[in-house]
């Protein structure tokens, strides 16, 4: 007997062997058959989906769950365009923090909305003895007041209280880590948001590192979240390369650096596992720290690498030699050069064709870099929503020649490069349907079309958020398509993305989300 049979729906399976179905059978959390194979079988429950469209659950291959959960409960200055209004929010948050010398966190900071960065002196006027930490929306910088600056070593660079990249990490390190209980609650909040948008599996893009590390025992917080029933979707954890340590392994292993006990990609189970090793080569385009091969338009610099190029390359090579899948953060084209050079060197030293290394973001990729991606078998894990929310700004600072290279779509596919969809939430909203719309339209919030030749079809965009996401996370045997034997992870939609105007895809209702055959996320009426 089936656990359940879902009927009266249009199942878009993403499986070319059986692309569309009307019935789907589930037994013990897995898909056991489609259409005539299950229609006549008895089932404990028959669910009439009333003509809805059903897809494999969306896979978000690059998210920050803990950060998302904390941001949801943090005072925010998002949307403010006047310095005085921002300072008023900060002062209100300070007034709620009773103890002198305590830390006050603020979210939603983006200097572009204000026309310039806040300064430590301005924050001093409203901080009243507290330590103020305002995180940039990109995650690659922060603004702090003098109470924080006074605690930092004198050689930490800052611009009137704005700290970028490693300097921000130094400020974060001054704070006590979050407890595992706090982290588990934050992870749970973010996971519920993902479910409401049809996401049934995701890859957490970096735990334990300087930039996004919330505690030195962060992996345990995810285990705690699962034990407490706060992890209702499948999660893969990227581990920051900061955690690599020299090891005295046998010389035949060829492992110069590793995590303790040789932990690497693949450890865990189908619900919670260790994924790729996350390596940062540059910063972010919002903060103007993405490393470019020529300067930003109107600025006298071209961003920055996180470290000396050779040091970055050594980390990439050592991660490869230790058996990791690598997820290399590279937004600017100069950073992509560093990543591709190192990945090529690593594969030459120890060929691992099935490693499925990834470049995270691939925000600005020159035409000459595309064949290298293809030759190395590297996936491009992009964030289409960046075009919608930041596209006007990014196009302006890239200039006329480079703007069409932003967050490519068509060029990756035409070169045979796996194109993987993701959100980078909470940098911007995480809805896969909205991102799919932007992959098709390539339009910013103002209506500017950025790189129209990079537009892809709806089917290709759906593939990026299902089949390609599963492939990038080594999940293709268990999810990504509605194929017998795979997990019954499904998203039920109020309309068919292929049959509505592209401008309406992002507004399609997510009726329900199923994980392992159980309805776990349903948008409130």
Short mmCIF file of N, CA and C in Angstrom, two decimals, residues 81-225:
data_model
loop_
_atom_site.label_atom_id
_atom_site.label_comp_id
_atom_site.label_asym_id
_atom_site.label_seq_id
_atom_site.Cartn_x
_atom_site.Cartn_y
_atom_site.Cartn_z
N UNK A 81 17.16 56.39 3.73
CA UNK A 81 18.01 57.12 2.77
C UNK A 81 18.62 58.38 3.37
N UNK A 82 18.32 58.66 4.64
CA UNK A 82 18.87 59.84 5.32
C UNK A 82 19.67 59.39 6.53
N UNK A 83 20.84 60.01 6.70
CA UNK A 83 21.72 59.66 7.81
C UNK A 83 20.99 59.83 9.14
N UNK A 84 20.26 60.92 9.31
CA UNK A 84 19.57 61.17 10.57
C UNK A 84 18.56 60.07 10.89
N UNK A 85 17.88 59.56 9.88
CA UNK A 85 16.91 58.49 10.10
C UNK A 85 17.61 57.20 10.53
N UNK A 86 18.75 56.94 9.93
CA UNK A 86 19.53 55.76 10.31
C UNK A 86 19.99 55.87 11.75
N UNK A 87 20.51 57.02 12.11
CA UNK A 87 21.01 57.21 13.48
C UNK A 87 19.88 57.11 14.50
N UNK A 88 18.68 57.50 14.10
CA UNK A 88 17.53 57.38 15.01
C UNK A 88 17.23 55.91 15.29
N UNK A 89 17.32 55.05 14.25
CA UNK A 89 17.11 53.62 14.44
C UNK A 89 18.17 53.05 15.36
N UNK A 90 19.41 53.46 15.14
CA UNK A 90 20.51 52.97 15.98
C UNK A 90 20.28 53.38 17.43
N UNK A 91 19.91 54.63 17.65
CA UNK A 91 19.73 55.10 19.02
C UNK A 91 18.57 54.36 19.71
N UNK A 92 17.52 54.08 18.95
CA UNK A 92 16.41 53.32 19.51
C UNK A 92 16.86 51.92 19.92
N UNK A 93 17.67 51.27 19.08
CA UNK A 93 18.18 49.94 19.41
C UNK A 93 19.10 50.00 20.62
N UNK A 94 19.91 51.05 20.70
CA UNK A 94 20.81 51.23 21.85
C UNK A 94 20.00 51.39 23.14
N UNK A 95 18.90 52.11 23.06
CA UNK A 95 18.10 52.37 24.26
C UNK A 95 17.48 51.09 24.82
N UNK A 96 17.33 50.07 23.97
CA UNK A 96 16.74 48.82 24.43
C UNK A 96 17.78 47.89 25.05
N UNK A 97 19.05 48.23 24.90
CA UNK A 97 20.12 47.42 25.45
C UNK A 97 20.55 48.05 26.77
N UNK A 98 20.15 47.43 27.86
CA UNK A 98 20.31 48.06 29.16
C UNK A 98 21.73 48.23 29.65
N UNK A 99 22.58 47.23 29.45
CA UNK A 99 23.89 47.26 30.09
C UNK A 99 24.89 48.10 29.30
N UNK A 100 25.63 48.92 30.05
CA UNK A 100 26.71 49.70 29.44
C UNK A 100 27.77 48.75 28.91
N UNK A 101 28.36 49.12 27.76
CA UNK A 101 29.42 48.30 27.18
C UNK A 101 28.92 47.11 26.40
N UNK A 102 27.60 46.91 26.32
CA UNK A 102 27.05 45.78 25.57
C UNK A 102 27.17 46.02 24.06
N UNK A 103 27.04 44.95 23.30
CA UNK A 103 27.05 45.04 21.85
C UNK A 103 25.63 45.28 21.34
N UNK A 104 25.53 46.15 20.34
CA UNK A 104 24.25 46.40 19.67
C UNK A 104 24.44 46.11 18.19
N UNK A 105 23.66 45.16 17.67
CA UNK A 105 23.76 44.78 16.26
C UNK A 105 22.65 45.44 15.46
N UNK A 106 23.00 45.89 14.26
CA UNK A 106 22.05 46.50 13.33
C UNK A 106 22.23 45.85 11.97
N UNK A 107 21.13 45.57 11.29
CA UNK A 107 21.18 44.97 9.95
C UNK A 107 20.69 45.97 8.91
N UNK A 108 20.79 45.54 7.63
CA UNK A 108 20.20 46.32 6.54
C UNK A 108 21.04 47.48 6.05
N UNK A 109 22.36 47.45 6.29
CA UNK A 109 23.20 48.60 5.89
C UNK A 109 23.67 48.48 4.44
N UNK A 110 23.48 49.55 3.70
CA UNK A 110 23.96 49.64 2.32
C UNK A 110 24.28 51.11 2.06
N UNK A 111 25.54 51.42 1.95
CA UNK A 111 25.96 52.81 1.82
C UNK A 111 25.41 53.48 0.56
N UNK A 112 25.05 52.68 -0.43
CA UNK A 112 24.58 53.26 -1.69
C UNK A 112 23.27 54.01 -1.50
N UNK A 113 22.44 53.54 -0.58
CA UNK A 113 21.17 54.23 -0.33
C UNK A 113 21.38 55.58 0.34
N UNK A 114 22.51 55.72 1.04
CA UNK A 114 22.80 56.95 1.77
C UNK A 114 23.70 57.91 1.00
N UNK A 115 24.33 57.40 -0.05
CA UNK A 115 25.25 58.23 -0.82
C UNK A 115 26.67 58.22 -0.29
N UNK A 116 26.88 57.64 0.88
CA UNK A 116 28.21 57.53 1.48
C UNK A 116 28.13 56.58 2.67
N UNK A 117 29.28 56.25 3.22
CA UNK A 117 29.31 55.41 4.40
C UNK A 117 29.00 56.23 5.66
N UNK A 118 28.37 55.57 6.61
CA UNK A 118 28.30 56.13 7.95
C UNK A 118 29.72 56.22 8.53
N UNK A 119 29.88 57.00 9.56
CA UNK A 119 31.19 57.12 10.20
C UNK A 119 31.09 56.74 11.68
N UNK A 120 32.25 56.37 12.23
CA UNK A 120 32.30 56.05 13.66
C UNK A 120 31.90 57.25 14.50
N UNK A 121 32.30 58.45 14.08
CA UNK A 121 31.96 59.66 14.85
C UNK A 121 30.45 59.87 14.91
N UNK A 122 29.76 59.60 13.81
CA UNK A 122 28.29 59.73 13.82
C UNK A 122 27.65 58.70 14.76
N UNK A 123 28.17 57.48 14.73
CA UNK A 123 27.63 56.46 15.62
C UNK A 123 27.92 56.77 17.08
N UNK A 124 29.06 57.39 17.33
CA UNK A 124 29.41 57.74 18.72
C UNK A 124 28.35 58.63 19.36
N UNK A 125 27.73 59.47 18.56
CA UNK A 125 26.75 60.42 19.10
C UNK A 125 25.49 59.74 19.63
N UNK A 126 25.23 58.52 19.17
CA UNK A 126 23.99 57.85 19.56
C UNK A 126 24.24 56.51 20.26
N UNK A 127 25.49 56.16 20.53
CA UNK A 127 25.78 54.83 21.07
C UNK A 127 25.79 54.78 22.59
N UNK A 128 25.99 55.88 23.27
CA UNK A 128 25.85 55.96 24.74
C UNK A 128 26.59 54.84 25.47
N UNK A 129 27.83 54.63 25.07
CA UNK A 129 28.68 53.67 25.77
C UNK A 129 28.56 52.24 25.30
N UNK A 130 27.65 51.95 24.38
CA UNK A 130 27.54 50.60 23.84
C UNK A 130 28.47 50.44 22.64
N UNK A 131 28.76 49.19 22.32
CA UNK A 131 29.57 48.88 21.14
C UNK A 131 28.61 48.58 19.98
N UNK A 132 28.69 49.39 18.92
CA UNK A 132 27.75 49.28 17.80
C UNK A 132 28.42 48.58 16.62
N UNK A 133 27.73 47.59 16.08
CA UNK A 133 28.21 46.82 14.93
C UNK A 133 27.10 46.77 13.90
N UNK A 134 27.30 47.42 12.75
CA UNK A 134 26.29 47.48 11.69
C UNK A 134 26.82 46.71 10.49
N UNK A 135 26.19 45.57 10.21
CA UNK A 135 26.68 44.69 9.15
C UNK A 135 26.19 45.16 7.79
N UNK A 136 27.11 45.23 6.84
CA UNK A 136 26.76 45.55 5.46
C UNK A 136 25.94 44.42 4.87
N UNK A 137 24.96 44.75 4.05
CA UNK A 137 24.07 43.75 3.47
C UNK A 137 24.81 42.70 2.65
N UNK A 138 25.96 43.04 2.13
CA UNK A 138 26.74 42.08 1.33
C UNK A 138 27.41 41.03 2.20
N UNK A 139 27.55 41.33 3.50
CA UNK A 139 28.31 40.44 4.38
C UNK A 139 29.80 40.63 4.28
N UNK A 140 30.25 41.62 3.52
CA UNK A 140 31.68 41.82 3.30
C UNK A 140 32.22 43.09 3.94
N UNK A 141 31.47 43.66 4.86
CA UNK A 141 31.93 44.86 5.54
C UNK A 141 31.01 45.22 6.68
N UNK A 142 31.42 46.17 7.49
CA UNK A 142 30.60 46.64 8.61
C UNK A 142 31.04 48.05 8.98
N UNK A 143 30.18 48.74 9.70
CA UNK A 143 30.53 50.02 10.29
C UNK A 143 30.44 49.86 11.80
N UNK A 144 31.45 50.36 12.51
CA UNK A 144 31.46 50.27 13.97
C UNK A 144 31.75 51.65 14.55
N UNK A 145 31.47 51.79 15.84
CA UNK A 145 31.77 53.06 16.49
C UNK A 145 33.14 53.00 17.16
N UNK A 146 33.51 54.09 17.82
CA UNK A 146 34.85 54.18 18.41
C UNK A 146 35.04 53.18 19.54
N UNK A 147 33.96 52.81 20.22
CA UNK A 147 34.08 51.83 21.30
C UNK A 147 34.59 50.49 20.78
N UNK A 148 34.29 50.17 19.52
CA UNK A 148 34.82 48.96 18.90
C UNK A 148 36.21 49.20 18.35
N UNK A 149 36.40 50.32 17.66
CA UNK A 149 37.71 50.62 17.09
C UNK A 149 38.80 50.62 18.16
N UNK A 150 38.47 51.10 19.35
CA UNK A 150 39.46 51.19 20.43
C UNK A 150 39.95 49.81 20.88
N UNK A 151 39.17 48.77 20.59
CA UNK A 151 39.54 47.42 20.99
C UNK A 151 40.36 46.69 19.93
N UNK A 152 40.40 47.25 18.72
CA UNK A 152 41.10 46.59 17.61
C UNK A 152 42.58 46.93 17.62
N UNK A 153 43.43 46.01 17.15
CA UNK A 153 44.85 46.33 16.99
C UNK A 153 45.02 47.53 16.07
N UNK A 154 46.06 48.28 16.28
CA UNK A 154 46.27 49.54 15.53
C UNK A 154 46.51 49.31 14.05
N UNK A 155 46.90 48.08 13.67
CA UNK A 155 47.20 47.83 12.25
C UNK A 155 45.98 47.36 11.46
N UNK A 156 44.81 47.31 12.10
CA UNK A 156 43.60 46.92 11.36
C UNK A 156 43.11 48.12 10.57
N UNK A 157 43.05 48.04 9.24
CA UNK A 157 42.67 49.19 8.43
C UNK A 157 41.16 49.46 8.48
N UNK A 158 40.80 50.72 8.48
CA UNK A 158 39.40 51.08 8.40
C UNK A 158 39.29 52.48 7.81
N UNK A 159 38.10 52.81 7.33
CA UNK A 159 37.83 54.12 6.76
C UNK A 159 36.75 54.79 7.58
N UNK A 160 37.18 55.57 8.56
CA UNK A 160 36.24 56.28 9.45
C UNK A 160 35.22 55.34 10.09
N UNK A 161 35.67 54.12 10.42
CA UNK A 161 34.79 53.15 11.06
C UNK A 161 34.25 52.08 10.16
N UNK A 162 34.45 52.18 8.85
CA UNK A 162 34.04 51.12 7.93
C UNK A 162 35.18 50.13 7.78
N UNK A 163 34.89 48.87 8.07
CA UNK A 163 35.87 47.80 7.97
C UNK A 163 35.42 46.80 6.92
N UNK A 164 36.33 46.43 6.04
CA UNK A 164 36.00 45.50 4.96
C UNK A 164 36.75 44.20 5.12
N UNK A 165 36.10 43.12 4.70
CA UNK A 165 36.69 41.79 4.60
C UNK A 165 37.39 41.35 5.89
N UNK A 166 38.70 41.09 5.84
CA UNK A 166 39.41 40.60 7.02
C UNK A 166 39.35 41.54 8.20
N UNK A 167 39.32 42.84 7.92
CA UNK A 167 39.21 43.80 9.02
C UNK A 167 37.87 43.66 9.73
N UNK A 168 36.81 43.38 8.98
CA UNK A 168 35.52 43.12 9.60
C UNK A 168 35.60 41.86 10.46
N UNK A 169 36.31 40.85 9.97
CA UNK A 169 36.46 39.62 10.75
C UNK A 169 37.13 39.88 12.08
N UNK A 170 38.06 40.81 12.11
CA UNK A 170 38.73 41.15 13.37
C UNK A 170 37.75 41.76 14.36
N UNK A 171 36.83 42.58 13.86
CA UNK A 171 35.81 43.16 14.74
C UNK A 171 34.83 42.10 15.23
N UNK A 172 34.42 41.20 14.37
CA UNK A 172 33.52 40.12 14.77
C UNK A 172 34.14 39.24 15.84
N UNK A 173 35.47 39.06 15.72
CA UNK A 173 36.16 38.18 16.67
C UNK A 173 36.18 38.73 18.08
N UNK A 174 35.89 40.02 18.25
CA UNK A 174 35.85 40.61 19.59
C UNK A 174 34.63 40.17 20.37
N UNK A 175 33.62 39.69 19.68
CA UNK A 175 32.35 39.36 20.32
C UNK A 175 32.34 37.90 20.77
N UNK A 176 31.59 37.64 21.83
CA UNK A 176 31.37 36.26 22.22
C UNK A 176 30.62 35.54 21.11
N UNK A 177 30.92 34.27 20.87
CA UNK A 177 30.15 33.54 19.86
C UNK A 177 28.71 33.33 20.31
N UNK A 178 27.84 33.12 19.35
CA UNK A 178 26.47 32.75 19.67
C UNK A 178 26.47 31.36 20.31
N UNK A 179 25.48 31.10 21.14
CA UNK A 179 25.33 29.76 21.70
C UNK A 179 24.71 28.84 20.65
N UNK A 180 24.89 27.54 20.83
CA UNK A 180 24.29 26.60 19.90
C UNK A 180 22.76 26.69 19.94
N UNK A 181 22.19 26.97 21.09
CA UNK A 181 20.74 27.12 21.18
C UNK A 181 20.27 28.31 20.34
N UNK A 182 20.98 29.45 20.45
CA UNK A 182 20.61 30.63 19.66
C UNK A 182 20.72 30.33 18.17
N UNK A 183 21.80 29.64 17.80
CA UNK A 183 22.00 29.31 16.40
C UNK A 183 20.91 28.37 15.89
N UNK A 184 20.57 27.37 16.68
CA UNK A 184 19.55 26.42 16.26
C UNK A 184 18.22 27.12 16.02
N UNK A 185 17.86 28.04 16.88
CA UNK A 185 16.61 28.79 16.69
C UNK A 185 16.66 29.63 15.42
N UNK A 186 17.80 30.30 15.18
CA UNK A 186 17.95 31.11 13.97
C UNK A 186 17.88 30.25 12.71
N UNK A 187 18.53 29.12 12.75
CA UNK A 187 18.50 28.19 11.61
C UNK A 187 17.07 27.75 11.33
N UNK A 188 16.32 27.46 12.40
CA UNK A 188 14.94 27.04 12.24
C UNK A 188 14.07 28.12 11.61
N UNK A 189 14.26 29.37 12.04
CA UNK A 189 13.49 30.48 11.44
C UNK A 189 13.75 30.58 9.94
N UNK A 190 15.03 30.52 9.57
CA UNK A 190 15.38 30.63 8.15
C UNK A 190 14.85 29.44 7.35
N UNK A 191 14.92 28.25 7.94
CA UNK A 191 14.45 27.05 7.23
C UNK A 191 12.96 27.14 6.93
N UNK A 192 12.19 27.69 7.86
CA UNK A 192 10.75 27.83 7.62
C UNK A 192 10.47 28.81 6.50
N UNK A 193 11.28 29.86 6.40
CA UNK A 193 11.14 30.81 5.29
C UNK A 193 11.44 30.12 3.96
N UNK A 194 12.48 29.29 3.94
CA UNK A 194 12.81 28.55 2.72
C UNK A 194 11.65 27.66 2.29
N UNK A 195 11.09 26.93 3.24
CA UNK A 195 9.99 26.03 2.91
C UNK A 195 8.80 26.77 2.30
N UNK A 196 8.49 27.95 2.84
CA UNK A 196 7.36 28.72 2.34
C UNK A 196 7.56 29.14 0.89
N UNK A 197 8.80 29.15 0.43
CA UNK A 197 9.11 29.53 -0.95
C UNK A 197 9.41 28.33 -1.83
N UNK A 198 9.14 27.13 -1.33
CA UNK A 198 9.29 25.93 -2.14
C UNK A 198 10.66 25.30 -2.12
N UNK A 199 11.54 25.75 -1.24
CA UNK A 199 12.90 25.19 -1.15
C UNK A 199 12.85 23.99 -0.21
N UNK A 200 13.30 22.84 -0.68
CA UNK A 200 13.31 21.62 0.14
C UNK A 200 14.72 21.16 0.48
N UNK A 201 15.73 21.75 -0.12
CA UNK A 201 17.12 21.40 0.18
C UNK A 201 17.99 22.60 -0.13
N UNK A 202 19.04 22.76 0.65
CA UNK A 202 19.92 23.91 0.41
C UNK A 202 21.33 23.61 0.89
N UNK A 203 22.26 24.43 0.42
CA UNK A 203 23.66 24.35 0.84
C UNK A 203 24.01 25.60 1.62
N UNK A 204 24.32 25.43 2.89
CA UNK A 204 24.76 26.52 3.75
C UNK A 204 26.18 26.90 3.35
N UNK A 205 26.36 28.18 2.96
CA UNK A 205 27.58 28.58 2.26
C UNK A 205 28.69 29.07 3.18
N UNK A 206 29.04 28.27 4.17
CA UNK A 206 30.24 28.57 4.92
C UNK A 206 30.03 28.64 6.42
N UNK A 207 30.45 27.61 7.14
CA UNK A 207 30.40 27.65 8.59
C UNK A 207 31.82 27.65 9.15
N UNK A 208 31.97 28.27 10.30
CA UNK A 208 33.25 28.20 11.01
C UNK A 208 34.32 29.15 10.54
N UNK A 209 33.99 30.09 9.65
CA UNK A 209 35.02 30.96 9.10
C UNK A 209 35.06 32.34 9.75
N UNK A 210 36.03 33.13 9.33
CA UNK A 210 36.21 34.47 9.88
C UNK A 210 35.04 35.38 9.50
N UNK A 211 34.59 35.29 8.24
CA UNK A 211 33.54 36.19 7.78
C UNK A 211 32.17 35.82 8.34
N UNK A 212 31.82 34.52 8.29
CA UNK A 212 30.48 34.11 8.67
C UNK A 212 30.46 33.09 9.80
N UNK A 213 31.55 32.87 10.46
CA UNK A 213 31.56 31.92 11.56
C UNK A 213 30.87 32.49 12.79
N UNK A 214 29.88 31.79 13.31
CA UNK A 214 29.13 32.29 14.45
C UNK A 214 29.59 31.66 15.76
N UNK A 215 30.34 30.56 15.67
CA UNK A 215 30.89 29.89 16.83
C UNK A 215 31.90 28.86 16.33
N UNK A 216 32.91 28.53 17.14
CA UNK A 216 33.86 27.49 16.71
C UNK A 216 33.25 26.09 16.72
N UNK A 217 32.04 25.95 17.27
CA UNK A 217 31.36 24.64 17.27
C UNK A 217 30.06 24.74 16.48
N UNK A 218 30.14 25.41 15.31
CA UNK A 218 28.93 25.73 14.55
C UNK A 218 28.24 24.51 13.95
N UNK A 219 29.03 23.52 13.52
CA UNK A 219 28.39 22.34 12.96
C UNK A 219 27.48 21.68 13.99
N UNK A 220 27.89 21.71 15.25
CA UNK A 220 27.06 21.14 16.30
C UNK A 220 25.72 21.84 16.43
N UNK A 221 25.66 23.13 16.09
CA UNK A 221 24.39 23.85 16.16
C UNK A 221 23.41 23.31 15.14
N UNK A 222 23.89 22.89 13.97
CA UNK A 222 23.00 22.30 12.98
C UNK A 222 22.53 20.92 13.44
N UNK A 223 23.42 20.17 14.08
CA UNK A 223 22.99 18.90 14.64
C UNK A 223 21.92 19.12 15.71
N UNK A 224 22.11 20.14 16.54
CA UNK A 224 21.13 20.45 17.57
C UNK A 224 19.79 20.84 16.95
N UNK A 225 19.84 21.66 15.89
CA UNK A 225 18.61 22.06 15.20
C UNK A 225 17.86 20.83 14.70
#
